[in-house]
mmCIF file of C-alpha atoms in Angstrom:
data_model
loop_
_atom_site.group_PDB
_atom_site.id
_atom_site.type_symbol
_atom_site.label_atom_id
_atom_site.label_comp_id
_atom_site.label_asym_id
_atom_site.label_seq_id
_atom_site.Cartn_x
_atom_site.Cartn_y
_atom_site.Cartn_z
ATOM 1 C CA MET A 1 100.161 120.529 82.007
ATOM 2 C CA THR A 2 98.824 116.785 82.147
ATOM 3 C CA GLU A 3 99.343 115.363 85.655
ATOM 4 C CA THR A 4 101.683 112.298 85.460
ATOM 5 C CA LYS A 5 99.866 109.305 87.029
ATOM 6 C CA ALA A 6 101.494 106.796 89.315
ATOM 7 C CA LEU A 7 102.656 103.534 87.722
ATOM 8 C CA LEU A 8 103.830 100.397 88.951
ATOM 9 C CA GLU A 9 104.650 96.977 87.272
ATOM 10 C CA CYS A 10 103.222 93.990 88.375
ATOM 11 C CA VAL A 11 104.331 90.349 87.468
ATOM 12 C CA PRO A 12 101.799 87.856 88.876
ATOM 13 C CA ASN A 13 102.840 84.199 88.644
ATOM 14 C CA PHE A 14 100.442 81.417 87.903
ATOM 15 C CA SER A 15 100.789 77.506 88.337
ATOM 16 C CA GLU A 16 99.811 76.733 84.897
ATOM 17 C CA GLY A 17 101.827 76.623 81.843
ATOM 18 C CA ARG A 18 100.556 73.917 79.742
ATOM 19 C CA ASP A 19 96.739 74.201 79.449
ATOM 20 C CA LEU A 20 96.203 76.954 76.747
ATOM 21 C CA GLU A 21 92.607 77.250 77.505
ATOM 22 C CA LYS A 22 93.182 78.137 81.243
ATOM 23 C CA ILE A 23 95.971 80.408 80.447
ATOM 24 C CA GLU A 24 93.742 82.388 78.161
ATOM 25 C CA LYS A 25 91.031 82.492 80.640
ATOM 26 C CA ILE A 26 93.440 84.167 83.059
ATOM 27 C CA VAL A 27 95.435 86.575 80.620
ATOM 28 C CA ALA A 28 91.898 87.852 79.148
ATOM 29 C CA VAL A 29 91.076 89.221 82.455
ATOM 30 C CA PHE A 30 93.911 91.880 81.925
ATOM 31 C CA ARG A 31 92.994 92.867 78.464
ATOM 32 C CA GLY A 32 91.008 95.944 77.361
ATOM 33 C CA ARG A 33 91.219 97.784 80.669
ATOM 34 C CA ASP A 34 91.774 101.363 81.266
ATOM 35 C CA GLY A 35 95.038 102.301 83.055
ATOM 36 C CA LEU A 36 96.442 98.843 82.475
ATOM 37 C CA ARG A 37 98.762 97.504 79.857
ATOM 38 C CA LEU A 38 99.481 93.690 79.428
ATOM 39 C CA LEU A 39 103.221 93.948 78.454
ATOM 40 C CA ASP A 40 104.095 90.274 78.362
ATOM 41 C CA VAL A 41 102.805 86.633 78.585
ATOM 42 C CA GLN A 42 105.324 83.612 79.202
ATOM 43 C CA ALA A 43 103.832 80.006 79.642
ATOM 44 C CA ASP A 44 106.586 77.455 80.243
ATOM 45 C CA PRO A 45 105.440 73.835 80.082
ATOM 46 C CA ASP A 46 108.487 72.452 82.042
ATOM 47 C CA HIS A 47 108.140 75.001 84.736
ATOM 48 C CA ASN A 48 104.336 74.610 84.281
ATOM 49 C CA ARG A 49 104.102 78.210 85.098
ATOM 50 C CA LEU A 50 102.576 81.284 83.905
ATOM 51 C CA VAL A 51 104.265 84.692 84.355
ATOM 52 C CA VAL A 52 102.262 87.849 83.204
ATOM 53 C CA THR A 53 103.841 90.974 83.067
ATOM 54 C CA LEU A 54 101.584 94.132 83.727
ATOM 55 C CA VAL A 55 102.041 98.021 84.096
ATOM 56 C CA GLY A 56 99.310 100.398 85.275
ATOM 57 C CA THR A 57 97.972 102.612 87.729
ATOM 58 C CA PRO A 58 97.171 101.421 91.152
ATOM 59 C CA GLU A 59 93.320 102.010 90.484
ATOM 60 C CA ALA A 60 93.325 99.551 87.289
ATOM 61 C CA LEU A 61 95.799 96.853 88.946
ATOM 62 C CA ARG A 62 93.896 96.288 91.832
ATOM 63 C CA PRO A 63 90.348 95.107 90.526
ATOM 64 C CA ALA A 64 92.412 93.268 87.618
ATOM 65 C CA LEU A 65 94.286 91.260 89.906
ATOM 66 C CA ILE A 66 91.612 90.492 92.220
ATOM 67 C CA ALA A 67 89.393 88.980 88.965
ATOM 68 C CA ALA A 68 92.774 87.024 87.729
ATOM 69 C CA VAL A 69 93.146 85.421 91.255
ATOM 70 C CA GLY A 70 89.493 84.543 91.292
ATOM 71 C CA VAL A 71 89.863 82.786 87.600
ATOM 72 C CA ALA A 72 93.008 81.118 88.827
ATOM 73 C CA VAL A 73 91.264 79.786 92.045
ATOM 74 C CA ALA A 74 88.365 78.459 90.118
ATOM 75 C CA HIS A 75 90.437 76.750 87.398
ATOM 76 C CA ILE A 76 93.779 75.403 88.863
ATOM 77 C CA ASP A 77 93.877 72.304 90.960
ATOM 78 C CA LEU A 78 97.212 72.075 92.894
ATOM 79 C CA ARG A 79 96.514 68.494 93.569
ATOM 80 C CA CYS A 80 97.052 67.602 90.016
ATOM 81 C CA HIS A 81 99.826 69.910 89.393
ATOM 82 C CA SER A 82 103.247 69.264 88.723
ATOM 83 C CA GLY A 83 106.387 71.054 87.152
ATOM 84 C CA GLN A 84 109.909 72.010 87.821
ATOM 85 C CA HIS A 85 109.491 75.376 89.422
ATOM 86 C CA PRO A 86 108.681 75.477 93.179
ATOM 87 C CA ARG A 87 105.091 76.333 93.923
ATOM 88 C CA MET A 88 102.729 76.793 96.750
ATOM 89 C CA GLY A 89 99.738 78.199 95.160
ATOM 90 C CA ALA A 90 97.516 78.433 91.927
ATOM 91 C CA VAL A 91 98.452 82.045 92.122
ATOM 92 C CA ASP A 92 101.998 81.553 93.683
ATOM 93 C CA VAL A 93 103.134 85.047 93.863
ATOM 94 C CA ILE A 94 102.151 88.768 92.968
ATOM 95 C CA PRO A 95 104.823 91.232 93.345
ATOM 96 C CA PHE A 96 104.373 95.056 92.957
ATOM 97 C CA ILE A 97 107.502 96.912 91.594
ATOM 98 C CA PRO A 98 107.160 100.701 91.661
ATOM 99 C CA VAL A 99 108.044 102.613 88.365
ATOM 100 C CA ARG A 100 106.827 105.965 88.249
ATOM 101 C CA GLN A 101 105.463 108.621 90.605
ATOM 102 C CA ILE A 102 104.920 106.197 93.393
ATOM 103 C CA THR A 103 107.107 105.317 96.557
ATOM 104 C CA MET A 104 107.949 101.943 97.885
ATOM 105 C CA PRO A 105 105.841 102.689 101.050
ATOM 106 C CA GLU A 106 102.897 103.212 98.758
ATOM 107 C CA ALA A 107 103.461 100.028 96.728
ATOM 108 C CA VAL A 108 103.739 98.165 100.093
ATOM 109 C CA ALA A 109 100.168 99.870 101.205
ATOM 110 C CA LEU A 110 98.867 98.596 97.783
ATOM 111 C CA SER A 111 100.076 94.939 98.181
ATOM 112 C CA ARG A 112 98.476 94.936 101.727
ATOM 113 C CA ASP A 113 95.329 95.931 100.366
ATOM 114 C CA VAL A 114 95.103 93.579 97.541
ATOM 115 C CA ALA A 115 96.416 90.863 99.840
ATOM 116 C CA GLN A 116 93.642 91.442 102.472
ATOM 117 C CA GLU A 117 90.878 91.487 99.629
ATOM 118 C CA VAL A 118 92.219 88.235 97.987
ATOM 119 C CA ALA A 119 92.231 86.434 101.291
ATOM 120 C CA GLU A 120 88.764 87.686 102.127
ATOM 121 C CA THR A 121 87.229 87.232 98.857
ATOM 122 C CA TYR A 122 88.548 83.598 98.138
ATOM 123 C CA GLU A 123 89.384 82.396 101.619
ATOM 124 C CA LEU A 124 92.998 82.307 100.571
ATOM 125 C CA PRO A 125 95.901 82.377 102.922
ATOM 126 C CA VAL A 126 98.151 85.050 102.060
ATOM 127 C CA PHE A 127 101.557 86.003 103.103
ATOM 128 C CA LEU A 128 103.180 89.282 102.785
ATOM 129 C CA TYR A 129 106.815 89.063 101.573
ATOM 130 C CA GLU A 130 109.894 91.345 100.614
ATOM 131 C CA ALA A 131 109.368 95.010 101.558
ATOM 132 C CA SER A 132 105.726 94.209 102.660
ATOM 133 C CA ALA A 133 106.765 91.403 104.941
ATOM 134 C CA SER A 134 105.382 91.453 108.524
ATOM 135 C CA SER A 135 108.739 90.169 109.842
ATOM 136 C CA PRO A 136 112.222 89.701 108.700
ATOM 137 C CA THR A 137 111.739 85.894 108.866
ATOM 138 C CA ARG A 138 109.131 86.421 105.909
ATOM 139 C CA GLN A 139 110.939 88.682 103.482
ATOM 140 C CA ASN A 140 112.332 86.063 101.567
ATOM 141 C CA LEU A 141 109.928 84.130 99.259
ATOM 142 C CA ALA A 142 112.037 81.122 99.200
ATOM 143 C CA ASP A 143 111.371 80.860 102.939
ATOM 144 C CA ILE A 144 107.736 81.075 102.771
ATOM 145 C CA ARG A 145 107.553 78.526 99.910
ATOM 146 C CA ARG A 146 109.833 75.904 101.510
ATOM 147 C CA GLY A 147 107.560 72.658 101.863
ATOM 148 C CA GLU A 148 105.495 73.712 98.670
ATOM 149 C CA PHE A 149 101.825 73.098 98.455
ATOM 150 C CA GLU A 150 102.340 69.584 99.709
ATOM 151 C CA GLY A 151 103.845 70.450 102.803
ATOM 152 C CA MET A 152 101.888 73.700 103.584
ATOM 153 C CA ALA A 153 99.245 72.145 105.656
ATOM 154 C CA ASP A 154 101.764 71.234 108.541
ATOM 155 C CA LYS A 155 103.512 74.640 108.179
ATOM 156 C CA LEU A 156 100.470 76.620 108.562
ATOM 157 C CA ARG A 157 99.801 74.994 111.717
ATOM 158 C CA LEU A 158 103.089 76.276 113.335
ATOM 159 C CA PRO A 159 102.371 79.541 115.335
ATOM 160 C CA GLU A 160 105.412 81.328 113.393
ATOM 161 C CA TRP A 161 103.823 80.541 110.097
ATOM 162 C CA GLN A 162 100.336 81.896 110.386
ATOM 163 C CA PRO A 163 99.386 83.626 107.386
ATOM 164 C CA ASP A 164 99.169 87.462 107.367
ATOM 165 C CA PHE A 165 95.506 87.487 106.045
ATOM 166 C CA GLY A 166 93.075 84.683 105.406
ATOM 167 C CA PRO A 167 92.499 81.278 107.001
ATOM 168 C CA ALA A 168 95.174 79.349 108.944
ATOM 169 C CA GLU A 169 94.808 76.497 106.722
ATOM 170 C CA VAL A 170 95.485 75.571 103.026
ATOM 171 C CA HIS A 171 92.842 76.146 100.213
ATOM 172 C CA PRO A 172 92.232 72.812 99.251
ATOM 173 C CA THR A 173 92.971 73.307 95.596
ATOM 174 C CA ALA A 174 94.578 76.829 95.464
ATOM 175 C CA GLY A 175 97.014 76.482 98.197
ATOM 176 C CA VAL A 176 98.622 79.593 99.442
ATOM 177 C CA THR A 177 99.556 82.991 97.798
ATOM 178 C CA ALA A 178 102.556 85.588 98.509
ATOM 179 C CA ILE A 179 101.891 89.187 97.745
ATOM 180 C CA GLY A 180 104.480 92.084 98.200
ATOM 181 C CA ALA A 181 106.361 95.023 96.908
ATOM 182 C CA ARG A 182 110.001 94.807 95.604
ATOM 183 C CA MET A 183 112.555 96.195 93.498
ATOM 184 C CA PRO A 184 112.867 95.025 89.863
ATOM 185 C CA LEU A 185 113.973 91.342 89.595
ATOM 186 C CA VAL A 186 115.647 89.854 86.552
ATOM 187 C CA ALA A 187 114.546 86.147 86.187
ATOM 188 C CA TYR A 188 117.634 84.627 83.931
ATOM 189 C CA ASN A 189 118.148 80.897 83.182
ATOM 190 C CA VAL A 190 121.230 79.232 81.966
ATOM 191 C CA ASN A 191 120.793 76.122 79.942
ATOM 192 C CA LEU A 192 123.198 73.320 79.964
ATOM 193 C CA ALA A 193 124.478 70.886 77.419
ATOM 194 C CA SER A 194 123.622 67.793 79.701
ATOM 195 C CA ALA A 195 120.626 66.002 80.941
ATOM 196 C CA ASP A 196 122.137 65.473 84.488
ATOM 197 C CA LEU A 197 119.871 67.322 87.022
ATOM 198 C CA ALA A 198 122.304 66.626 89.773
ATOM 199 C CA VAL A 199 125.114 68.773 87.780
ATOM 200 C CA ALA A 200 122.449 71.716 87.590
ATOM 201 C CA GLU A 201 121.469 71.354 91.250
ATOM 202 C CA ALA A 202 125.131 71.165 92.186
ATOM 203 C CA ILE A 203 125.975 74.407 90.004
ATOM 204 C CA ALA A 204 122.980 76.218 91.340
ATOM 205 C CA ARG A 205 124.107 75.601 94.977
ATOM 206 C CA LYS A 206 127.437 76.984 94.284
ATOM 207 C CA VAL A 207 126.006 80.112 92.618
ATOM 208 C CA ARG A 208 123.279 81.192 94.868
ATOM 209 C CA PHE A 209 124.101 83.441 97.930
ATOM 210 C CA LEU A 210 122.903 80.910 100.526
ATOM 211 C CA GLY A 211 125.527 78.374 99.127
ATOM 212 C CA GLY A 212 128.306 81.129 99.433
ATOM 213 C CA GLY A 213 127.842 82.416 95.889
ATOM 214 C CA LEU A 214 126.654 85.741 94.651
ATOM 215 C CA ARG A 215 125.087 88.068 96.820
ATOM 216 C CA TYR A 216 121.703 88.911 95.190
ATOM 217 C CA CYS A 217 121.454 85.617 93.325
ATOM 218 C CA LYS A 218 118.772 82.851 94.101
ATOM 219 C CA ALA A 219 119.136 79.647 92.056
ATOM 220 C CA ILE A 220 117.801 76.100 91.439
ATOM 221 C CA GLY A 221 118.534 73.195 89.241
ATOM 222 C CA VAL A 222 115.827 72.456 86.638
ATOM 223 C CA GLU A 223 115.190 69.581 84.330
ATOM 224 C CA LEU A 224 113.649 70.466 80.900
ATOM 225 C CA LYS A 225 112.480 67.265 79.895
ATOM 226 C CA GLU A 226 111.189 68.026 76.401
ATOM 227 C CA ARG A 227 114.513 69.352 75.403
ATOM 228 C CA GLY A 228 116.430 66.616 77.027
ATOM 229 C CA ILE A 229 118.622 69.082 79.070
ATOM 230 C CA VAL A 230 118.901 70.873 82.479
ATOM 231 C CA GLN A 231 118.861 74.415 83.556
ATOM 232 C CA VAL A 232 120.285 76.702 86.263
ATOM 233 C CA SER A 233 117.211 78.990 87.008
ATOM 234 C CA VAL A 234 118.199 82.130 88.498
ATOM 235 C CA ASN A 235 116.382 85.369 90.164
ATOM 236 C CA LEU A 236 118.550 88.265 90.507
ATOM 237 C CA THR A 237 117.126 90.410 93.214
ATOM 238 C CA ASN A 238 119.475 93.429 92.583
ATOM 239 C CA PHE A 239 120.857 93.274 89.151
ATOM 240 C CA SER A 240 122.723 96.442 89.939
ATOM 241 C CA ARG A 241 124.850 94.848 92.547
ATOM 242 C CA THR A 242 125.139 91.351 91.069
ATOM 243 C CA ALA A 243 125.211 91.528 87.286
ATOM 244 C CA VAL A 244 123.795 89.225 84.784
ATOM 245 C CA TYR A 245 126.904 88.395 83.191
ATOM 246 C CA GLN A 246 128.655 87.568 86.652
ATOM 247 C CA VAL A 247 125.935 84.932 86.881
ATOM 248 C CA LEU A 248 126.784 83.372 83.392
ATOM 249 C CA GLU A 249 130.380 83.275 84.099
ATOM 250 C CA MET A 250 130.064 81.623 87.360
ATOM 251 C CA VAL A 251 127.934 78.972 85.897
ATOM 252 C CA ARG A 252 130.195 78.167 82.840
ATOM 253 C CA SER A 253 133.340 77.942 85.501
ATOM 254 C CA GLU A 254 131.326 75.559 87.596
ATOM 255 C CA ALA A 255 129.883 73.483 84.827
ATOM 256 C CA ARG A 256 133.789 73.074 83.371
ATOM 257 C CA ARG A 257 134.250 71.183 86.707
ATOM 258 C CA TYR A 258 131.829 68.478 85.148
ATOM 259 C CA GLY A 259 132.709 68.615 81.688
ATOM 260 C CA VAL A 260 129.493 70.458 80.766
ATOM 261 C CA ASN A 261 129.156 73.551 78.287
ATOM 262 C CA VAL A 262 126.612 76.076 78.513
ATOM 263 C CA ALA A 263 124.219 75.569 75.651
ATOM 264 C CA GLY A 264 122.575 78.971 75.824
ATOM 265 C CA SER A 265 120.368 81.332 78.167
ATOM 266 C CA GLU A 266 117.335 83.117 78.411
ATOM 267 C CA ILE A 267 115.496 86.150 80.181
ATOM 268 C CA VAL A 268 112.069 85.050 81.635
ATOM 269 C CA GLY A 269 109.580 88.206 81.225
ATOM 270 C CA LEU A 270 110.842 91.629 80.857
ATOM 271 C CA VAL A 271 114.115 93.005 82.036
ATOM 272 C CA PRO A 272 115.459 96.473 82.750
ATOM 273 C CA MET A 273 117.602 98.016 79.976
ATOM 274 C CA ALA A 274 120.342 98.665 82.415
ATOM 275 C CA ALA A 275 120.756 94.995 83.201
ATOM 276 C CA LEU A 276 121.449 94.221 79.541
ATOM 277 C CA ILE A 277 123.536 97.205 79.041
ATOM 278 C CA ASP A 278 125.887 96.186 81.996
ATOM 279 C CA SER A 279 126.460 92.799 80.472
ATOM 280 C CA ALA A 280 126.819 94.238 76.848
ATOM 281 C CA ALA A 281 129.499 96.649 78.034
ATOM 282 C CA TYR A 282 131.390 93.923 79.819
ATOM 283 C CA TYR A 283 131.527 91.443 77.064
ATOM 284 C CA LEU A 284 132.618 94.270 74.673
ATOM 285 C CA GLY A 285 135.070 95.473 76.974
ATOM 286 C CA LEU A 286 133.597 99.337 76.765
ATOM 287 C CA GLU A 287 135.377 101.724 78.822
ATOM 288 C CA SER A 288 133.810 104.465 80.685
ATOM 289 C CA PHE A 289 130.380 103.568 79.040
ATOM 290 C CA SER A 290 127.071 104.634 80.452
ATOM 291 C CA MET A 291 123.201 104.562 79.938
ATOM 292 C CA ASP A 292 123.513 108.053 78.558
ATOM 293 C CA GLN A 293 125.080 106.685 75.638
ATOM 294 C CA VAL A 294 122.233 104.448 74.599
ATOM 295 C CA LEU A 295 119.891 106.141 72.058
ATOM 296 C CA GLU A 296 116.820 104.713 73.249
ATOM 297 C CA ALA A 297 117.494 105.686 77.014
ATOM 298 C CA ARG A 298 118.042 109.300 75.810
ATOM 299 C CA LEU A 299 114.671 109.207 73.665
ATOM 300 C CA MET A 300 112.633 108.252 76.858
ATOM 301 C CA ASP A 301 114.091 111.069 79.021
#
């Protein structure tokens, strides 16, 4: 019997969504590697952000990520970077998500090993976050990123914000990186038929948990200048407890206060099937529906 190998998903985010040459240099690192599969590449010029989705063994992921960080550090200069998505580093965040035959503690151990090697190899300050965090105050990525690249120099001077690995000063061009292990996250954006950023920001404040909204929801307002509209950009950190349809319906409800319609929505990167099935069951009014009734789910058993 063939031994089943441990697999993780990894979704590194790079602060470059416009320069196709730089994007290709980063993505090329992940191609043609044994034990590693490049599942998805999404480059967003408005956010000026590259999101790469990988799945592979720990042994294959580690060297590929170390190499990709090197490419990003060499080619991305945050002093010249602007975009709608908050960012603090050329490699902004590297999350590890257990998929098969690997526990969360093992994923945490891998994230710490990668963080240490990245810090030592490229003299890059690295914070551990989510399940890998060294303290409860560092679990939330938004708390670590607050201040972004421009405010990190002052932040790292504070005793409570010393990096977990690497120098206690910002890399002059590549900034700061966060690395950690977490559960699957759904990146979901709702586009509004409006060009008023203040409306999107007001709705985001109502929708996100910190504003009294949905429990496992993080949200910000974003301007999509090329399309002439604004967006409520959402991260769902536990889609089984806060569903995608709940986000859409709450955004719609809040948008009505401003006389604004929802123009559409989008998923960024890959999404667990269960997250979409949950919303499909809601909108179709299905009773007692389960994943066991999905043909593709049964075929993958």
